[in-house]
Coordinates of C-alpha atoms in Angstrom, one line a residue:
M1 CA 2.7 0.0 29.8
K2 CA 4.2 -0.9 26.5
I3 CA 2.0 -1.1 23.4
L4 CA 3.1 -2.4 20.0
H5 CA 1.0 -0.7 17.3
F6 CA 1.1 -1.7 13.6
S7 CA -1.4 -1.4 10.8
D8 CA -2.4 -1.7 7.1
T9 CA -0.7 -5.1 6.5
H10 CA -2.9 -5.8 3.4
L11 CA -2.2 -9.5 3.3
G12 CA -3.0 -11.0 -0.1
F13 CA -2.0 -7.9 -2.1
N14 CA -0.2 -8.8 -5.3
D15 CA 1.3 -6.8 -8.2
L16 CA 3.8 -6.7 -11.1
D17 CA 3.0 -10.3 -12.3
I18 CA 6.4 -11.6 -11.1
I19 CA 6.3 -15.2 -9.6
N20 CA 8.9 -16.4 -7.2
S21 CA 10.5 -19.8 -6.8
E22 CA 7.6 -21.0 -4.6
N23 CA 5.1 -20.1 -7.4
I24 CA 3.7 -17.1 -5.4
N25 CA 3.4 -13.6 -6.7
Q26 CA 6.6 -11.9 -5.5
R27 CA 4.9 -8.8 -4.2
E28 CA 2.4 -10.9 -2.3
A29 CA 5.3 -12.7 -0.7
D30 CA 6.9 -9.4 0.2
F31 CA 3.8 -8.5 2.3
Y32 CA 3.9 -11.9 4.1
D33 CA 7.6 -11.3 4.8
A34 CA 6.9 -7.9 6.3
F35 CA 4.2 -9.4 8.6
S36 CA 6.5 -12.2 9.7
Q37 CA 9.1 -9.6 10.7
I38 CA 6.5 -8.0 13.0
V39 CA 5.7 -11.3 14.7
E40 CA 9.5 -11.8 15.4
Q41 CA 9.7 -8.3 16.8
I42 CA 6.7 -9.0 19.1
K43 CA 8.6 -12.0 20.5
I44 CA 11.7 -9.9 21.1
I45 CA 10.0 -6.8 22.5
K46 CA 7.3 -8.6 24.6
P47 CA 4.9 -5.7 24.8
D48 CA 2.0 -5.6 27.2
Y49 CA -0.5 -5.2 24.4
I50 CA -0.5 -5.5 20.6
I51 CA -2.8 -3.4 18.5
H52 CA -3.6 -3.5 14.7
T53 CA -5.5 -0.6 13.4
G54 CA -7.1 -2.0 10.3
D55 CA -6.7 -3.5 6.8
L56 CA -5.2 -6.7 8.0
F57 CA -6.2 -8.1 4.5
H58 CA -6.2 -6.3 1.2
R59 CA -9.7 -7.5 0.4
S60 CA -12.8 -8.3 2.4
S61 CA -12.8 -11.8 0.7
P62 CA -9.1 -12.7 0.8
S63 CA -7.5 -15.7 -0.9
N64 CA -7.1 -19.0 0.8
R65 CA -3.4 -18.4 0.9
A66 CA -3.8 -15.1 2.7
I67 CA -6.2 -16.5 5.2
T68 CA -4.0 -19.5 5.9
F69 CA -1.0 -17.3 6.4
A70 CA -2.9 -15.0 8.8
L71 CA -4.2 -17.9 10.9
E72 CA -0.7 -19.4 11.2
K73 CA 0.8 -16.1 12.3
F74 CA -1.9 -15.3 14.8
L75 CA -1.6 -18.7 16.3
E76 CA 2.0 -17.8 17.0
I77 CA 0.9 -14.5 18.5
D78 CA -1.9 -16.1 20.5
S79 CA 0.6 -18.5 22.1
L80 CA 2.5 -15.6 23.6
D81 CA -0.3 -14.8 26.0
I82 CA -0.2 -11.1 25.0
P83 CA -3.6 -9.5 24.4
C84 CA -3.9 -8.5 20.7
I85 CA -6.7 -6.2 19.5
L86 CA -7.7 -5.9 15.8
I87 CA -10.1 -3.5 14.2
A88 CA -11.5 -3.7 10.6
G89 CA -10.4 -1.2 8.0
N90 CA -12.1 -0.2 4.8
H91 CA -10.3 -2.9 2.7
S92 CA -11.4 -5.7 5.1
T93 CA -15.0 -4.5 5.6
P94 CA -17.7 -6.0 3.3
R95 CA -19.7 -3.4 1.5
T96 CA -23.0 -5.3 2.0
N97 CA -24.5 -7.2 4.9
L98 CA -24.6 -10.3 2.7
S99 CA -20.9 -11.0 3.4
S100 CA -19.5 -12.2 6.7
P101 CA -16.7 -9.9 8.1
I102 CA -13.4 -11.7 7.6
L103 CA -12.1 -10.8 11.1
R104 CA -14.7 -13.3 12.6
I105 CA -12.1 -16.0 12.0
F106 CA -10.3 -14.8 15.1
E107 CA -13.3 -14.9 17.4
N108 CA -12.3 -18.1 19.2
F109 CA -8.7 -17.2 19.8
K110 CA -7.9 -16.9 23.5
N111 CA -5.8 -13.7 23.3
I112 CA -7.1 -12.1 20.1
F113 CA -9.9 -9.5 20.4
V114 CA -11.6 -8.2 17.3
S115 CA -13.8 -5.2 16.4
Y116 CA -15.5 -5.3 13.0
N117 CA -19.2 -4.6 13.2
Q118 CA -19.0 -0.9 12.1
E119 CA -19.8 0.3 15.5
Y120 CA -18.0 1.3 18.7
K121 CA -16.8 -1.5 20.8
K122 CA -15.1 -1.3 24.3
I123 CA -12.4 -3.9 24.9
E124 CA -11.5 -3.6 28.6
F125 CA -8.7 -5.0 30.8
D126 CA -7.7 -4.5 34.4
D127 CA -5.5 -1.5 33.6
V128 CA -6.6 -0.2 30.2
I129 CA -9.7 0.3 28.0
F130 CA -9.3 0.1 24.2
H131 CA -12.0 2.2 22.6
T132 CA -12.3 0.7 19.1
L133 CA -13.9 2.4 16.1
P134 CA -13.5 0.2 13.0
H135 CA -14.3 1.4 9.5
L136 CA -17.8 2.6 9.0
N137 CA -19.5 2.3 5.5
D138 CA -22.2 4.6 6.7
D139 CA -20.4 7.7 8.1
T140 CA -23.7 9.2 9.1
K141 CA -23.6 6.9 12.1
A142 CA -20.1 8.2 13.1
L143 CA -21.2 10.9 15.6
T144 CA -23.3 8.4 17.6
Q145 CA -20.5 5.9 17.8
I146 CA -17.9 8.6 18.8
E147 CA -20.2 9.8 21.5
L148 CA -20.4 6.2 22.9
C149 CA -16.6 6.2 22.9
E150 CA -16.5 9.4 24.9
A151 CA -19.1 8.2 27.3
N152 CA -17.0 5.1 28.1
I153 CA -13.8 6.9 29.1
N154 CA -12.7 5.8 32.5
E155 CA -10.1 8.1 34.1
S156 CA -9.0 5.4 36.6
K157 CA -7.6 3.4 33.7
K158 CA -5.5 4.1 30.7
N159 CA -7.6 4.9 27.6
I160 CA -6.5 3.9 24.1
M161 CA -8.5 5.0 21.1
M162 CA -8.2 2.8 18.0
M163 CA -9.6 4.0 14.6
H164 CA -9.2 3.4 10.9
C165 CA -10.0 6.7 9.2
S166 CA -8.6 10.0 7.9
V167 CA -8.1 12.6 10.5
G168 CA -8.2 15.7 8.3
A169 CA -8.0 16.0 4.5
W170 CA -4.2 15.6 4.6
Y171 CA -4.6 11.9 5.4
L172 CA -7.1 11.0 2.7
M173 CA -6.0 8.0 0.6
Q174 CA -8.4 8.9 -2.3
E175 CA -10.2 5.5 -1.9
F176 CA -13.8 4.6 -2.3
G177 CA -15.8 4.8 1.0
E178 CA -13.0 6.0 3.2
W179 CA -14.2 7.5 6.5
V180 CA -13.1 11.0 7.6
Y181 CA -13.2 11.7 11.4
P182 CA -15.3 14.8 12.2
S183 CA -13.0 17.7 13.2
N184 CA -15.5 18.9 15.9
K185 CA -14.9 15.7 17.8
E186 CA -11.1 15.9 17.9
Y187 CA -11.3 17.3 21.4
I188 CA -11.8 13.7 22.6
F189 CA -8.1 13.0 21.7
S190 CA -6.9 15.0 24.7
K191 CA -8.9 12.7 27.0
M192 CA -7.0 9.6 25.7
N193 CA -3.5 8.4 26.7
Y194 CA -2.9 7.3 23.1
V195 CA -4.9 7.5 19.8
A196 CA -3.8 4.7 17.4
L197 CA -4.7 5.3 13.8
G198 CA -4.8 3.2 10.6
H199 CA -5.5 4.0 6.9
W200 CA -2.7 6.5 6.1
H201 CA 0.3 4.5 4.9
G202 CA 3.1 6.6 6.3
F203 CA 4.3 6.9 9.9
S204 CA 3.1 10.3 11.1
S205 CA 2.0 12.2 14.2
V206 CA -1.2 14.1 13.5
G207 CA -1.3 17.9 13.6
K208 CA -1.0 19.6 17.0
Y209 CA -1.7 16.4 18.9
E210 CA 1.2 14.7 20.7
N211 CA -0.6 11.5 21.3
V212 CA -2.2 10.8 17.9
Y213 CA -0.3 8.6 15.5
Y214 CA -0.5 6.7 12.3
S215 CA 1.9 3.7 12.3
G216 CA 1.8 3.5 8.5
S217 CA 1.6 0.4 6.3
L218 CA 4.2 -2.4 6.3
E219 CA 4.6 -2.4 2.5
R220 CA 3.6 -0.4 -0.5
T221 CA 0.3 -1.0 -2.2
S222 CA 1.2 1.5 -4.9
L223 CA 4.5 2.3 -6.6
N224 CA 3.4 6.0 -6.1
D225 CA 4.3 5.4 -2.5
K226 CA 8.0 6.1 -2.7
R227 CA 8.7 5.6 1.1
N228 CA 11.6 3.2 1.7
S229 CA 10.9 3.4 5.4
K230 CA 8.1 1.2 6.8
G231 CA 7.6 -0.2 10.3
F232 CA 5.7 0.0 13.5
I233 CA 5.3 2.0 16.7
V234 CA 6.2 1.0 20.3
A235 CA 4.2 3.4 22.5
T236 CA 5.2 3.4 26.2
I237 CA 2.7 5.0 28.6
N238 CA 3.9 6.0 32.0
E239 CA 3.5 9.5 33.4
S240 CA 3.9 10.6 29.9
L241 CA 3.8 9.0 26.4
T242 CA 6.9 8.0 24.6
I243 CA 6.8 7.0 20.9
E244 CA 9.5 4.9 19.3
Y245 CA 9.3 4.1 15.6
K246 CA 11.0 0.9 14.5
E247 CA 11.8 0.2 10.8
I248 CA 11.5 -3.2 9.2
N249 CA 13.4 -4.4 6.1
I250 CA 11.3 -4.1 2.9
R251 CA 12.1 -4.2 -0.8
A252 CA 13.8 -1.0 -1.9
I253 CA 12.4 1.3 -4.6
R254 CA 15.0 3.2 -6.5
Q255 CA 14.5 6.1 -8.9
K256 CA 17.1 6.7 -11.7
E257 CA 17.4 9.3 -14.4
I258 CA 18.9 9.1 -17.8
D259 CA 19.5 12.4 -19.6
C260 CA 18.8 11.7 -23.3
E261 CA 20.5 14.9 -24.4
D262 CA 23.8 13.2 -23.6
Y263 CA 22.5 9.6 -23.6
E264 CA 25.8 7.7 -23.8
T265 CA 27.5 9.7 -21.0
S266 CA 24.4 9.4 -18.8
I267 CA 24.4 5.6 -19.3
E268 CA 28.1 5.3 -18.5
S269 CA 27.6 7.3 -15.2
L270 CA 24.5 5.3 -14.1
D271 CA 24.9 3.8 -10.7
I272 CA 23.1 0.5 -10.4
S273 CA 24.9 -0.8 -7.3
D274 CA 21.8 -0.1 -5.1
C275 CA 19.3 -1.8 -7.4
I276 CA 19.8 -5.5 -6.6
N277 CA 16.4 -7.0 -6.0
A278 CA 14.9 -3.6 -6.0
I279 CA 11.9 -2.1 -7.7
V280 CA 13.4 0.5 -10.2
E281 CA 11.7 3.4 -11.9
V282 CA 13.8 5.0 -14.7
K283 CA 13.0 8.4 -16.0
L284 CA 14.2 9.2 -19.5
K285 CA 14.3 13.0 -19.5
N286 CA 15.0 15.6 -22.3
L287 CA 13.6 13.2 -24.9
T288 CA 12.6 14.2 -28.4
P289 CA 9.7 12.3 -30.1
L290 CA 12.1 10.9 -32.8
G291 CA 14.8 10.1 -30.2
S292 CA 12.2 8.2 -28.1
I293 CA 11.5 5.8 -30.9
D294 CA 15.2 4.7 -30.9
I295 CA 15.2 3.8 -27.2
S296 CA 13.2 0.7 -26.4
N297 CA 12.0 -0.2 -22.9
K298 CA 13.8 -3.5 -23.2
Q299 CA 17.0 -1.7 -23.8
I300 CA 16.6 0.3 -20.6
K301 CA 15.5 -2.7 -18.5
D302 CA 18.6 -4.7 -19.6
L303 CA 20.7 -2.1 -17.8
F304 CA 19.3 -3.4 -14.5
P305 CA 19.8 -7.2 -14.8
N306 CA 19.6 -7.8 -11.0
S307 CA 16.5 -5.8 -10.2
M308 CA 13.2 -7.3 -9.4
S309 CA 11.2 -5.0 -11.6
V310 CA 12.0 -2.0 -13.9
S311 CA 9.5 0.5 -15.2
V312 CA 10.3 3.3 -17.7
K313 CA 8.8 6.8 -17.8
R314 CA 9.5 9.2 -20.6
E315 CA 9.7 12.9 -20.2
F316 CA 9.8 14.9 -23.4
K317 CA 11.4 18.3 -24.0
K318 CA 8.4 20.7 -24.1
S319 CA 10.1 23.0 -26.6
D320 CA 10.6 20.1 -29.0
I321 CA 7.1 18.6 -29.0
N322 CA 5.5 21.0 -31.4
Q323 CA 8.5 21.3 -33.6
N324 CA 8.7 17.6 -34.2
L325 CA 5.0 16.9 -34.8
Q326 CA 5.4 17.2 -38.5
N327 CA 8.4 14.8 -38.4
L328 CA 6.2 12.3 -36.5
E329 CA 3.6 12.4 -39.2
A330 CA 6.1 10.8 -41.5
I331 CA 6.5 7.8 -39.2
S332 CA 4.0 5.0 -39.7
L333 CA 2.0 4.4 -36.5
E334 CA 1.5 0.8 -37.6
E335 CA 5.2 0.3 -37.9
G336 CA 5.9 1.9 -34.6
F337 CA 3.3 -0.2 -32.8
L338 CA 4.5 -3.4 -34.4
E339 CA 8.1 -2.6 -33.3
H340 CA 6.9 -2.0 -29.7
I341 CA 5.0 -5.4 -29.7
K342 CA 8.1 -7.1 -31.1
E343 CA 10.3 -5.7 -28.3
E344 CA 7.8 -6.6 -25.5
S345 CA 6.7 -10.1 -26.7
K346 CA 8.3 -13.4 -27.4
E347 CA 8.8 -14.3 -31.1
L348 CA 5.9 -16.7 -31.5
E349 CA 3.6 -14.3 -29.7
Y350 CA 4.7 -11.5 -32.0
E351 CA 4.1 -13.6 -35.1
R352 CA 0.6 -14.5 -33.8
L353 CA -0.3 -10.8 -33.1
K354 CA 1.3 -9.2 -36.2
P355 CA -1.5 -10.1 -38.8
K356 CA -4.2 -9.1 -36.3
I357 CA -2.6 -5.7 -35.8
Q358 CA -2.1 -5.2 -39.5
E359 CA -5.8 -6.0 -40.1
L360 CA -6.9 -3.5 -37.5
F361 CA -4.8 -0.7 -39.0
S362 CA -6.1 -1.6 -42.4
K363 CA -9.7 -1.2 -41.2
Y364 CA -8.8 2.0 -39.5
E365 CA -7.3 3.4 -42.7
E366 CA -10.5 2.4 -44.7
L367 CA -12.7 4.1 -42.1
S368 CA -10.6 7.3 -42.2
Y369 CA -10.7 7.3 -46.1
D370 CA -14.5 6.8 -46.1
T371 CA -15.0 9.6 -43.5
N372 CA -12.8 12.0 -45.5

């Protein structure tokens, strides 16, 4: 039995305010591209079952574009006559009963089976039972639902457990309302042929268990996620379980450093050959406060003309911070702020903002004088 397991596709996610040639947010398009790669892999691998362990959409009320894209792709999957089981994650689950769960849109598909009602649902076939536990807003109900899962185990068939949660504190995403699986119920894992997890965005086996896996997300919902490897799992169940992790192609994230103690030499030795179409983070290290003023963000971004996005982080020399505070007092905060706006804005926008900024600083100085 071959099962293709993927998760946390977050369709509709967008970021960075970069629009592509089709007038779509580029990061949103990246997520659609990642999903399309999975559909093509399904056609090549031809698994016996397809499972998705939550957060199909980034929001419980996704955009029309995200819904349209999902319907088109699941029509492709449905036409393959391969059973596909989806469970709801915390991002795709409404927080009140007034909203209809988005996964209901797949209820009338022939080969798509969904679990979204915040309760255990058994989805059974001739040779396997999928024990689905979607996201629960009220985790006080968790024990009851887990006990239902255990009661429905059938040893004459394969048993696959599907959940969207954190199994242990290590896999917390620090998100509102995330569900933590109770540790005193982990013994159930040993009764399953495979435990498929969603929520954690990295591919990972869980603790001491050889049959419990997160497949990870297909793209990054945060630039703090530095993983350049994203993909899906092909789980083969015969006498034993075999796990194969397959990568997909995603937009690279590159981290570069510029040593400001020897700025010119560091710039000359900077390798930008791997930054084409990438998301780039540049760290300016060993900065002094006065030296930082002389280096604009635009100046750094211009070093990476073929990158999709460039962000700049500044790391100051700790020993110099206190020593230079007195020097900084001599610098006009108003002048520094205006210079920053000038660098980051178009000329007309800068001219529009300049008098407003000057007025605000003037009021601030008047208030400071009155207080003193």
